[in-house]
CSV table of C-alpha atoms in Angstrom, one decimal:
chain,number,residue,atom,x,y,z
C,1,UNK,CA,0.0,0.0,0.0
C,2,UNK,CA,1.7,3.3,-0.9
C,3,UNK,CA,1.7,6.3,1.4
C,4,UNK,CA,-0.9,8.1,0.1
C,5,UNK,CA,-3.9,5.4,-0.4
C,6,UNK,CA,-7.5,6.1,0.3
C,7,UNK,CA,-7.7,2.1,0.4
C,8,UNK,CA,-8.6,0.8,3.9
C,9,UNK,CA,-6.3,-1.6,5.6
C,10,UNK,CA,-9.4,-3.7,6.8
C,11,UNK,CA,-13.1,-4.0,8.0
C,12,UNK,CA,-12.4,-3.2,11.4
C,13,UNK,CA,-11.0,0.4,10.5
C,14,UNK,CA,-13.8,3.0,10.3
C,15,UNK,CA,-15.4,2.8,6.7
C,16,UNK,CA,-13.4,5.4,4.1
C,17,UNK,CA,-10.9,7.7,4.6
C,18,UNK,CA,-10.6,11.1,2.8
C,19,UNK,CA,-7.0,11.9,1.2
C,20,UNK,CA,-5.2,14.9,2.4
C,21,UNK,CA,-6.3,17.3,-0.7
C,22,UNK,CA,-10.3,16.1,0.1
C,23,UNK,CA,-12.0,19.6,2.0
C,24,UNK,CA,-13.5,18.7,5.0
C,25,UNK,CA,-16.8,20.5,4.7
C,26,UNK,CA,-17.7,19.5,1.1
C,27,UNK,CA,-19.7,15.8,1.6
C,28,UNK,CA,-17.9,12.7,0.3
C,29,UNK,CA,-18.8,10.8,-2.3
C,30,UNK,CA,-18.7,6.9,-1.0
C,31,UNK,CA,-17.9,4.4,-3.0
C,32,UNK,CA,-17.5,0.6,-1.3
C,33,UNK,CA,-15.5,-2.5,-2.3
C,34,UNK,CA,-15.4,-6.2,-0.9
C,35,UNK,CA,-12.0,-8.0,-1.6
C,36,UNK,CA,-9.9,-10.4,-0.4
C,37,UNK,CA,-6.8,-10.0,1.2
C,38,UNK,CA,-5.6,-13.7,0.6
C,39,UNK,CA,-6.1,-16.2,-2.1
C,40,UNK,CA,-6.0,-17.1,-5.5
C,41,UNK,CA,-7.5,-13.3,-6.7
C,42,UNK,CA,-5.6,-10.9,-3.8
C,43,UNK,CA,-2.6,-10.2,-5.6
C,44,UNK,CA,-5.0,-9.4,-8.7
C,45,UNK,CA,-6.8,-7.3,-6.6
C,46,UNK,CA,-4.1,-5.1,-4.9
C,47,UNK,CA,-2.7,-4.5,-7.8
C,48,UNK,CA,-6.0,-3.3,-9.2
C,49,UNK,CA,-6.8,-1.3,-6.5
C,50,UNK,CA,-3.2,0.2,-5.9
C,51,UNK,CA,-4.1,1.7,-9.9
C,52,UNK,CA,-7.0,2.9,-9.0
C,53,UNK,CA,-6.2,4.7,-6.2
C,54,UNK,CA,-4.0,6.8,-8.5
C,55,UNK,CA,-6.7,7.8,-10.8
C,56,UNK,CA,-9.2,8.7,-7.2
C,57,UNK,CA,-6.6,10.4,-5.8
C,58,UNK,CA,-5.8,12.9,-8.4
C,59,UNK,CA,-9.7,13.4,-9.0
C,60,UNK,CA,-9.8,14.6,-5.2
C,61,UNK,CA,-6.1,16.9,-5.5
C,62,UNK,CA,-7.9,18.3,-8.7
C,63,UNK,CA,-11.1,19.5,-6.6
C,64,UNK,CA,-13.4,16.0,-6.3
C,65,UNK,CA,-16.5,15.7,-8.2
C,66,UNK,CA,-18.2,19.1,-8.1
C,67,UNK,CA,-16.3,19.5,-5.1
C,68,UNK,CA,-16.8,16.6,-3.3
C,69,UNK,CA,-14.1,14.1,-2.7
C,70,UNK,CA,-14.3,10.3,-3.7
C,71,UNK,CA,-14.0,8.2,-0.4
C,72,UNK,CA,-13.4,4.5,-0.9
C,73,UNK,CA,-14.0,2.3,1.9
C,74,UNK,CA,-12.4,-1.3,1.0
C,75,UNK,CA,-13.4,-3.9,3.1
C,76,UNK,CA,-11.9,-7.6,3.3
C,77,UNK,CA,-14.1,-10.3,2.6
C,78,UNK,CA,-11.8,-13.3,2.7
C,79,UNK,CA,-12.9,-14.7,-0.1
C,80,UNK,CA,-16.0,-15.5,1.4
C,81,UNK,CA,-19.6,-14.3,-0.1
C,82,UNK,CA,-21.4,-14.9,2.6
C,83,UNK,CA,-18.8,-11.6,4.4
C,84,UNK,CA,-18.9,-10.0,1.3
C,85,UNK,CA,-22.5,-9.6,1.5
C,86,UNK,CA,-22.6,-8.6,4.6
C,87,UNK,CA,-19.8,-6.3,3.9
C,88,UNK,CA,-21.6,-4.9,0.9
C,89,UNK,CA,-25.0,-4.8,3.1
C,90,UNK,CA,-23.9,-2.3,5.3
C,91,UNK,CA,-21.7,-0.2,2.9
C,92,UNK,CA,-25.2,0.2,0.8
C,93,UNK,CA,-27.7,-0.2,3.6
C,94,UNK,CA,-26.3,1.8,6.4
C,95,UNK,CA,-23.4,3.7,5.2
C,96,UNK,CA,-25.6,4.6,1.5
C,97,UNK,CA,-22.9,3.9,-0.4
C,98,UNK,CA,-23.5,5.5,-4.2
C,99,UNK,CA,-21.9,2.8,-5.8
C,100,UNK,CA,-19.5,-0.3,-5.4
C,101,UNK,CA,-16.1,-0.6,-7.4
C,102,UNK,CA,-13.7,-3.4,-8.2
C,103,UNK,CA,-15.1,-5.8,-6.1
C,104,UNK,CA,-13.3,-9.2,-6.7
C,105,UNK,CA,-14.2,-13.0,-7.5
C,106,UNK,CA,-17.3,-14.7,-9.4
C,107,UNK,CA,-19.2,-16.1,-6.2
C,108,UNK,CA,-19.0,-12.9,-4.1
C,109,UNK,CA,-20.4,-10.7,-7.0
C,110,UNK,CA,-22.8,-13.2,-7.6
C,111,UNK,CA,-24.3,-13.6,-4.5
C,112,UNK,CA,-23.8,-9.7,-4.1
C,113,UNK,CA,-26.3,-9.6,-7.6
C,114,UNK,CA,-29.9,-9.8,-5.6
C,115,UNK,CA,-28.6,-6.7,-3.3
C,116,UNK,CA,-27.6,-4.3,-6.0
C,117,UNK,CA,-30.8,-5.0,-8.0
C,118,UNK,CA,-32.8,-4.3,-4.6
C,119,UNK,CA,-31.4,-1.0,-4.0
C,120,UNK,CA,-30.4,0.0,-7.6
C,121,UNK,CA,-26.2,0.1,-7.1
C,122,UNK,CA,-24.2,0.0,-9.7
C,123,UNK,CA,-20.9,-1.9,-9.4
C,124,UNK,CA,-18.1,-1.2,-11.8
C,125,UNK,CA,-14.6,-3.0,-12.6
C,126,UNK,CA,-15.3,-6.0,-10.4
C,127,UNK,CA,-11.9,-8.5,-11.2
C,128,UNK,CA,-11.9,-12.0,-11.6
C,129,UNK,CA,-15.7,-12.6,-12.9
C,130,UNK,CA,-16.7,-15.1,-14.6
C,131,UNK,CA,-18.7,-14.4,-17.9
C,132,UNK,CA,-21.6,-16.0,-16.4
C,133,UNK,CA,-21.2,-13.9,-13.4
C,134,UNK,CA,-21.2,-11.3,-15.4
C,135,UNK,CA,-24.6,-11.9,-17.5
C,136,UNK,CA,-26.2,-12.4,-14.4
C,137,UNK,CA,-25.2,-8.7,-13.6
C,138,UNK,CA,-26.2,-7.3,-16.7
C,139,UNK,CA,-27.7,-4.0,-16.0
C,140,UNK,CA,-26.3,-3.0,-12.7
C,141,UNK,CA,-22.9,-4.7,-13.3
C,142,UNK,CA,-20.4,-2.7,-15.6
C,143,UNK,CA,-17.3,-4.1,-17.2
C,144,UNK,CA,-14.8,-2.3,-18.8
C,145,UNK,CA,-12.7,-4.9,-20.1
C,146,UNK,CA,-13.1,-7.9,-23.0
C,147,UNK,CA,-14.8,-10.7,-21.7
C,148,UNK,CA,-13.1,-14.1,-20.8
C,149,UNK,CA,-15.1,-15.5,-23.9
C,150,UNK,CA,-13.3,-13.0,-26.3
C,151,UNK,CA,-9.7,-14.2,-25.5
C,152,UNK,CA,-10.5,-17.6,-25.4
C,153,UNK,CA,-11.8,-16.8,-29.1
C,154,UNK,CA,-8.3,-14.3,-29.8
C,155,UNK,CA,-5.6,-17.1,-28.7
C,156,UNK,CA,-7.4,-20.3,-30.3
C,157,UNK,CA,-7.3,-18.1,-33.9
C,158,UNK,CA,-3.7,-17.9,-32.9
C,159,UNK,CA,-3.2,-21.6,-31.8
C,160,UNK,CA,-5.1,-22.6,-35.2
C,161,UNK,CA,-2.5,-19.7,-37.4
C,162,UNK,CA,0.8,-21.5,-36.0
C,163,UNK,CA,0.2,-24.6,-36.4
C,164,UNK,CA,-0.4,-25.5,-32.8
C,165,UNK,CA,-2.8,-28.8,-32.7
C,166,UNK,CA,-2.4,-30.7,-29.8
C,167,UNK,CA,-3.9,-28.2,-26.9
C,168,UNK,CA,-3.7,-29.1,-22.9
C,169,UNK,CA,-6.1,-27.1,-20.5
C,170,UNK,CA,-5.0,-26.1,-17.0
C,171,UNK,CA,-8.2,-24.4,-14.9
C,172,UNK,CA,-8.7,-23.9,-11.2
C,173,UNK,CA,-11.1,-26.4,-9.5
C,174,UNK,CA,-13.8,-24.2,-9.3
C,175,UNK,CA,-16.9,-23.3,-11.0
C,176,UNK,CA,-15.0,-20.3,-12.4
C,177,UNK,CA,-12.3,-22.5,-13.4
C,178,UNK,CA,-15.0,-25.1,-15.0
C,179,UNK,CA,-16.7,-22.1,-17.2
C,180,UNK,CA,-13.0,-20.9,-18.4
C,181,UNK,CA,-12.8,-24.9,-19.4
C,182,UNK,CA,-15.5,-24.5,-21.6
C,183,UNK,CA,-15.2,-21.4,-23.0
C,184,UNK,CA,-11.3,-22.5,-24.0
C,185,UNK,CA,-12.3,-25.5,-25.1
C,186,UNK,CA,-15.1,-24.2,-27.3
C,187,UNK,CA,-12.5,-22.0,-28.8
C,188,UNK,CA,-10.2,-24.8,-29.9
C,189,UNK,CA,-13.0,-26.6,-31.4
C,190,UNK,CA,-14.5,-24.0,-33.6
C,191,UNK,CA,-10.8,-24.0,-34.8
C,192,UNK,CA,-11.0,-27.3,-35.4
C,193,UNK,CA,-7.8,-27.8,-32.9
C,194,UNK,CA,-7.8,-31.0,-30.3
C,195,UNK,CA,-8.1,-30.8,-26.7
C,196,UNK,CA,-5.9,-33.9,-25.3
C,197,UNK,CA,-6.2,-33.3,-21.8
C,198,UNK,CA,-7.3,-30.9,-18.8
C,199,UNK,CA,-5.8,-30.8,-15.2
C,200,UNK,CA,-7.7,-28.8,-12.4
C,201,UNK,CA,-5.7,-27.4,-9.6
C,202,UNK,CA,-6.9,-26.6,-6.4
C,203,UNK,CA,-5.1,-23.8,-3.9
C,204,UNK,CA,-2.6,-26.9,-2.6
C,205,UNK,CA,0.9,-25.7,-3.9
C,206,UNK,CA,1.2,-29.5,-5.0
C,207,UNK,CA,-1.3,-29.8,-7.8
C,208,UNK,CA,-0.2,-27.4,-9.7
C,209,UNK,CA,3.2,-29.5,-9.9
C,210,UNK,CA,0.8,-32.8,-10.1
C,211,UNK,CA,-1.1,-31.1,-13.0
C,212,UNK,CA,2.1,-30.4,-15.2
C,213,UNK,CA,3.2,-34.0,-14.7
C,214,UNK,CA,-0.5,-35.3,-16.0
C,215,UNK,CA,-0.5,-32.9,-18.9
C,216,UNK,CA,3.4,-33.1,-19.9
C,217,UNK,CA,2.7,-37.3,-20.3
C,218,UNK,CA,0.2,-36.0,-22.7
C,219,UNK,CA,2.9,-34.1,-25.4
C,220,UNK,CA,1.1,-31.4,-25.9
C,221,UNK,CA,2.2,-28.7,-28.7
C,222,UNK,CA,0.6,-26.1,-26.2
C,223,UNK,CA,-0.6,-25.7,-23.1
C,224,UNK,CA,-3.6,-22.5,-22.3
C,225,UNK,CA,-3.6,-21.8,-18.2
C,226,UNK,CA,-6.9,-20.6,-16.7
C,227,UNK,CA,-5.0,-20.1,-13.0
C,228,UNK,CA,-3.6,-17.5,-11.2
C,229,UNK,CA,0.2,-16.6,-12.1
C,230,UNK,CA,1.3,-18.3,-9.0
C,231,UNK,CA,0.2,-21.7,-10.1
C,232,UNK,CA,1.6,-21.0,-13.7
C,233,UNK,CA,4.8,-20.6,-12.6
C,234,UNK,CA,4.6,-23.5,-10.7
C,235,UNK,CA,3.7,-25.7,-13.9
C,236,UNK,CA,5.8,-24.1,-16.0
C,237,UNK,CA,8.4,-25.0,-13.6
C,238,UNK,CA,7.6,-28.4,-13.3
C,239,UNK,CA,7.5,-28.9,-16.8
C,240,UNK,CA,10.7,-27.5,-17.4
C,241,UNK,CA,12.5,-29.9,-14.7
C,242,UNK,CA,10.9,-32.6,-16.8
C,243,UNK,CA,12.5,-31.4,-19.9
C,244,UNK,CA,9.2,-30.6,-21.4
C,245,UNK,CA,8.9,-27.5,-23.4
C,246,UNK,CA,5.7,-27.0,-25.6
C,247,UNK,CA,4.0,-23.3,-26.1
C,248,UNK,CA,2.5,-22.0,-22.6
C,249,UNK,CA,-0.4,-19.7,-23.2
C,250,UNK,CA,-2.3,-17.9,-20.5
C,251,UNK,CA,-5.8,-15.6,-20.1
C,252,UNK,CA,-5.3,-12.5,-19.0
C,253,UNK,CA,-6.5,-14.1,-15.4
C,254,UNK,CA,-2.7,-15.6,-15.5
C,255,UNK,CA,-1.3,-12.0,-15.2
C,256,UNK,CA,-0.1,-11.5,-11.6
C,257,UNK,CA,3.5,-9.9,-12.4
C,258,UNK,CA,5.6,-10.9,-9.3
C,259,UNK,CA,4.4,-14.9,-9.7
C,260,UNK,CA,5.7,-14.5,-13.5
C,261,UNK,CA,9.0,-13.1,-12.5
C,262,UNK,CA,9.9,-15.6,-10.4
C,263,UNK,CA,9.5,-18.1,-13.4
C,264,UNK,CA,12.6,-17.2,-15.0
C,265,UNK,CA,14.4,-18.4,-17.8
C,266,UNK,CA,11.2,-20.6,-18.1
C,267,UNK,CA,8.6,-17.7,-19.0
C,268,UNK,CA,10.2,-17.5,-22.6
C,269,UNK,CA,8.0,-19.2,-24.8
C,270,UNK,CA,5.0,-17.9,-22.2
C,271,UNK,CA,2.5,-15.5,-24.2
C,272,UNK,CA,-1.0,-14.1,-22.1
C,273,UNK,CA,-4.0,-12.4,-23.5
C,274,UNK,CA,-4.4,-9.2,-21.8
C,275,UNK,CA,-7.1,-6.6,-22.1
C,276,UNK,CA,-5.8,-3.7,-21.3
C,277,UNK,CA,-3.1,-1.7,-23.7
C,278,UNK,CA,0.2,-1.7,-23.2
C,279,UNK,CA,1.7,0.1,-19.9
C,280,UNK,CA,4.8,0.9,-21.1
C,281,UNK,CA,3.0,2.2,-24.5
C,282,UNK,CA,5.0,5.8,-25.5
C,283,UNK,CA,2.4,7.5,-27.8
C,284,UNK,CA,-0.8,7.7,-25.6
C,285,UNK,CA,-0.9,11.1,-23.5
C,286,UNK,CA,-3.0,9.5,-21.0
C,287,UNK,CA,-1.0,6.4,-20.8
C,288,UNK,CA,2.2,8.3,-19.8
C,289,UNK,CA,-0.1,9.9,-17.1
C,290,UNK,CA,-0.8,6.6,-15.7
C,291,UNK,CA,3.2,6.2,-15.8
C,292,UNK,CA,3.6,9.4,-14.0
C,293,UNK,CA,1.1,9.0,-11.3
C,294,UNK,CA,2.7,5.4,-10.7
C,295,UNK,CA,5.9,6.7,-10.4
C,296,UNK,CA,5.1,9.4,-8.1
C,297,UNK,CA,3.1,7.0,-5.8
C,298,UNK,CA,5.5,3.8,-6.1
C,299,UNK,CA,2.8,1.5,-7.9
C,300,UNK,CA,4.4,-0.8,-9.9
C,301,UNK,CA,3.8,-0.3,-13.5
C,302,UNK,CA,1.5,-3.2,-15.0
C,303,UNK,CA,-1.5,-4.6,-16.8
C,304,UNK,CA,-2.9,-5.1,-13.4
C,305,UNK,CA,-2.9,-1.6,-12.1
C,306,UNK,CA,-3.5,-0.2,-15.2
C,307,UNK,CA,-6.5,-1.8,-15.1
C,308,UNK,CA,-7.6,-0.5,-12.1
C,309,UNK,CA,-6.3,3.2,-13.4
C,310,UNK,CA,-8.9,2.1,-16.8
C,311,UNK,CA,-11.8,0.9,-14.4
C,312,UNK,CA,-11.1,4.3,-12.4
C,313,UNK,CA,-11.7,6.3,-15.0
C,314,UNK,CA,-14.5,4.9,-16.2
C,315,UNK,CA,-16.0,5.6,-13.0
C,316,UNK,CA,-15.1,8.8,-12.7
C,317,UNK,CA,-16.4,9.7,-15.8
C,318,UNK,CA,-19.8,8.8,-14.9
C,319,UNK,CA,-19.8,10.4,-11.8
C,320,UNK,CA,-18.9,13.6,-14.0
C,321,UNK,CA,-21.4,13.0,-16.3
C,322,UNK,CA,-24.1,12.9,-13.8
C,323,UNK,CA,-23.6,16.7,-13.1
C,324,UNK,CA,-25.3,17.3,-9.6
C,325,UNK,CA,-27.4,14.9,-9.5
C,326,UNK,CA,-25.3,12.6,-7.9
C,327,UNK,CA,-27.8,9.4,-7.2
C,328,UNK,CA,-27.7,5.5,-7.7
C,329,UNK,CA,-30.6,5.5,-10.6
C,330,UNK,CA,-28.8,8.4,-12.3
C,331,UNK,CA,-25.4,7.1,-12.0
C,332,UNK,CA,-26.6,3.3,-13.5
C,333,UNK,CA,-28.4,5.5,-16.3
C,334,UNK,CA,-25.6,6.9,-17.1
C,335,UNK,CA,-23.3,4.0,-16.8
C,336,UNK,CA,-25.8,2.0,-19.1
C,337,UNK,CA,-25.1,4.4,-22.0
C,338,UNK,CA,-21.4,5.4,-21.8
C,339,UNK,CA,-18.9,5.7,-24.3
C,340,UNK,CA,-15.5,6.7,-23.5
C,341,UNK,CA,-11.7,6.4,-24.9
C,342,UNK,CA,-9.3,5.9,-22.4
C,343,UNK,CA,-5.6,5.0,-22.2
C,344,UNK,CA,-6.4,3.8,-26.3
C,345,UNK,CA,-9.0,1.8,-25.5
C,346,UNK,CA,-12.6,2.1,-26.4
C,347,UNK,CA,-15.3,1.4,-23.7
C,348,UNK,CA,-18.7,1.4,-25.0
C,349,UNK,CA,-21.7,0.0,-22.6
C,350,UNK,CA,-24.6,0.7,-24.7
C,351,UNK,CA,-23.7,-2.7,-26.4
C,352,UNK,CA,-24.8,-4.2,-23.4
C,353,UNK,CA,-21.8,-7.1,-24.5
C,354,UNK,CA,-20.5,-8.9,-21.7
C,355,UNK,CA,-17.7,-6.0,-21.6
C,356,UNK,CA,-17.3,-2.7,-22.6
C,357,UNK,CA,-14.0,-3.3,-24.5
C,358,UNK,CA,-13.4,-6.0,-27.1
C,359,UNK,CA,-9.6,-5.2,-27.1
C,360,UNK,CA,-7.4,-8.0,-26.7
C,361,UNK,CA,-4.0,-8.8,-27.2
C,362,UNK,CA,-1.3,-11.4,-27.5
C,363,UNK,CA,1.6,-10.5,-25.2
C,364,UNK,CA,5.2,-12.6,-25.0
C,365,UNK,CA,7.1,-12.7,-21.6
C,366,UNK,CA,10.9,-12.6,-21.9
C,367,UNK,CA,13.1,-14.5,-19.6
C,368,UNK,CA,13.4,-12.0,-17.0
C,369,UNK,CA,9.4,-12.1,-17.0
C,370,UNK,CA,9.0,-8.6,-17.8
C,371,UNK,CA,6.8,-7.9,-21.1
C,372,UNK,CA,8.2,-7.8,-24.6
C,373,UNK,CA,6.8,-4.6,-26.7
């Protein structure tokens, strides 16, 4: 957490803090979040919220939203929906939060679905939802980003233009992971390329190692990973101590940047869908804002936070838009019906797709595990 975040260390601190620029007098807006701290999705999510925090923050130094601050309260749900309702309850309930923002993982947005619907909440730039997750949202849930369904469809044309035929599947053992298994393996077959295999790993450090031996005795060509990057370094690893080598291929959900540096030599040959542009991108103006704000604040510079920074934006936008009328049935109305370009990427909800972005790209890790441009 850098020095300045409006992020709150946990549930029992007092809900939201206002940053040092917020004035005092002028009433906050409050915006809530349910995350975990641990678990498959947390380093996802600090990443996403450390980005995001740059984009709030300089909306309050630059006067708020009409002159009212932003105030985030983030609340830890431990993964668990049955907290993250209850969370979520009394940010909406009894603290009247306007809206919630980048809540994290399918089942807690899912069973957060019934509440927002109740009492009209928008939540925008949840992480790590499912696409089923997010149909079931459609209407009060707001996605910035390409839908899971999208790059599945991006790397199997990719798979099918090099030649790649034999295709193992790697997927959490989860429903989320299960939908990602489908959605992949649709992919490949509307290609016309084989699935020989699929392994599902669990949060045990061992079956991701367990999983790379079943799939290397398979000989794939290439291997797609629905996991976290934790458990992709782990098989990619394991593979490699096997002197096993086909193509590793990831969804953007594979993008934690610390797990994928620890890899090593072993992350050449590793490419990932991601939906966001590229960070280090020089010609975009508000791209090298994004830098500079990272910079200043010590936020590592990444898809992840980026995507926070995107999700930010969008948010902010809206809350612009709605001039002074600063309510949940404006703010959804005018969510519902946004177009915006930010950071080179188009986000249009009046699609009413499964995201507001349809970009996706193909990115290669070099040895070190940093992104090649």
């Amino acid at each position: 957490m850098h020095r300045r975040s409006l992020v709150l260390a946990g549930a029992a601190a007092p809900l939201g803090l206002l940053l040092p620029h917020a004035q005092a007098a002028a009433t906050p807006i409050l915006i809530g979040r349910t995350a975990p701290r641990q678990g498959p999705v947390a380093a996802m999510a600090r990443a996403h919220a450390a980005g995001a925090n740059l984009a709030f923050e300089a909306a309050n130094a630059a006067g708020g939203i009409g002159g009212r601050p932003i105030r985030w309260a983030d609340l830890d749900d431990g993964g668990d929906p049955v907290r993250a309702l209850a969370l979520a309850r009394a940010l909406i309930v009894e603290q009247q939060a306007l809206a919630l923002f980048g809540c994290a993982g399918s089942q807690s947005l899912a069973a957060l679905e019934p509440l927002l619907r109740e009492h009209g909440v928008p939540a925008v730039g949840a992480v790590a939802v499912a696409d089923s997750v997010r149909l079931l949202c459609r209407g009060v849930g707001f996605f910035a980003r390409a839908s899971h369904a999208q790059e599945a469809e991006v790397l199997a044309r990719h798979l099918a233009t090099v030649g790649l035929q034999r295709v193992a599947i790697a997927h959490t053992a989860s429903p989320f992971g299960q939908e990602g298994l489908k959605l992949i393996g649709d992919a490949l077959a509307a290609q016309r390329l084989q699935v020989v295999g699929s392994a599902a790993l669990t949060a045990e450090d061992a079956t991701a190692q367990e999983a790379s031996r079943k799939l290397m005795a398979l000989s794939p060509q290439a291997v797609v990973l629905f996991v976290p990057g934790s458990q992709a370094a782990a098989m990619m690893a394991t593979a490699a101590g096997l002197k096993r080598h086909p193509a590793f291929f990831g969804l953007s959900i594979v993008g934690d940047d610390e797990a994928l540096r620890r890899i090593g030599p072993q992350a050449r040959g590793l490419a990932i869908t991601q939906v966001t542009p590229n960070p280090w991108r020089e010609t975009d103006r508000q791209m090298e804002l994004y830098r500079q704000q990272a910079r200043a604040a010590g936020v590592e510079i990444g898809y992840a936070s980026l995507a926070g920074w995107i999700d930010a934006q969008v948010l902010i936008e809206a809350l612009r838009r709605c001039g002074g009328q600063l309510q949940r049935p404006r703010l959804t109305a005018t969510l519902r019906v946004m177009q915006l370009f930010v950071a080179g990427m188009a986000v249009d909800f009046s699609r009413q797709d499964l995201g507001g972005s349809r970009f996706v790209d193909l990115v290669q890790l070099s040895e070190s595990g940093r992104y090649l441009g």
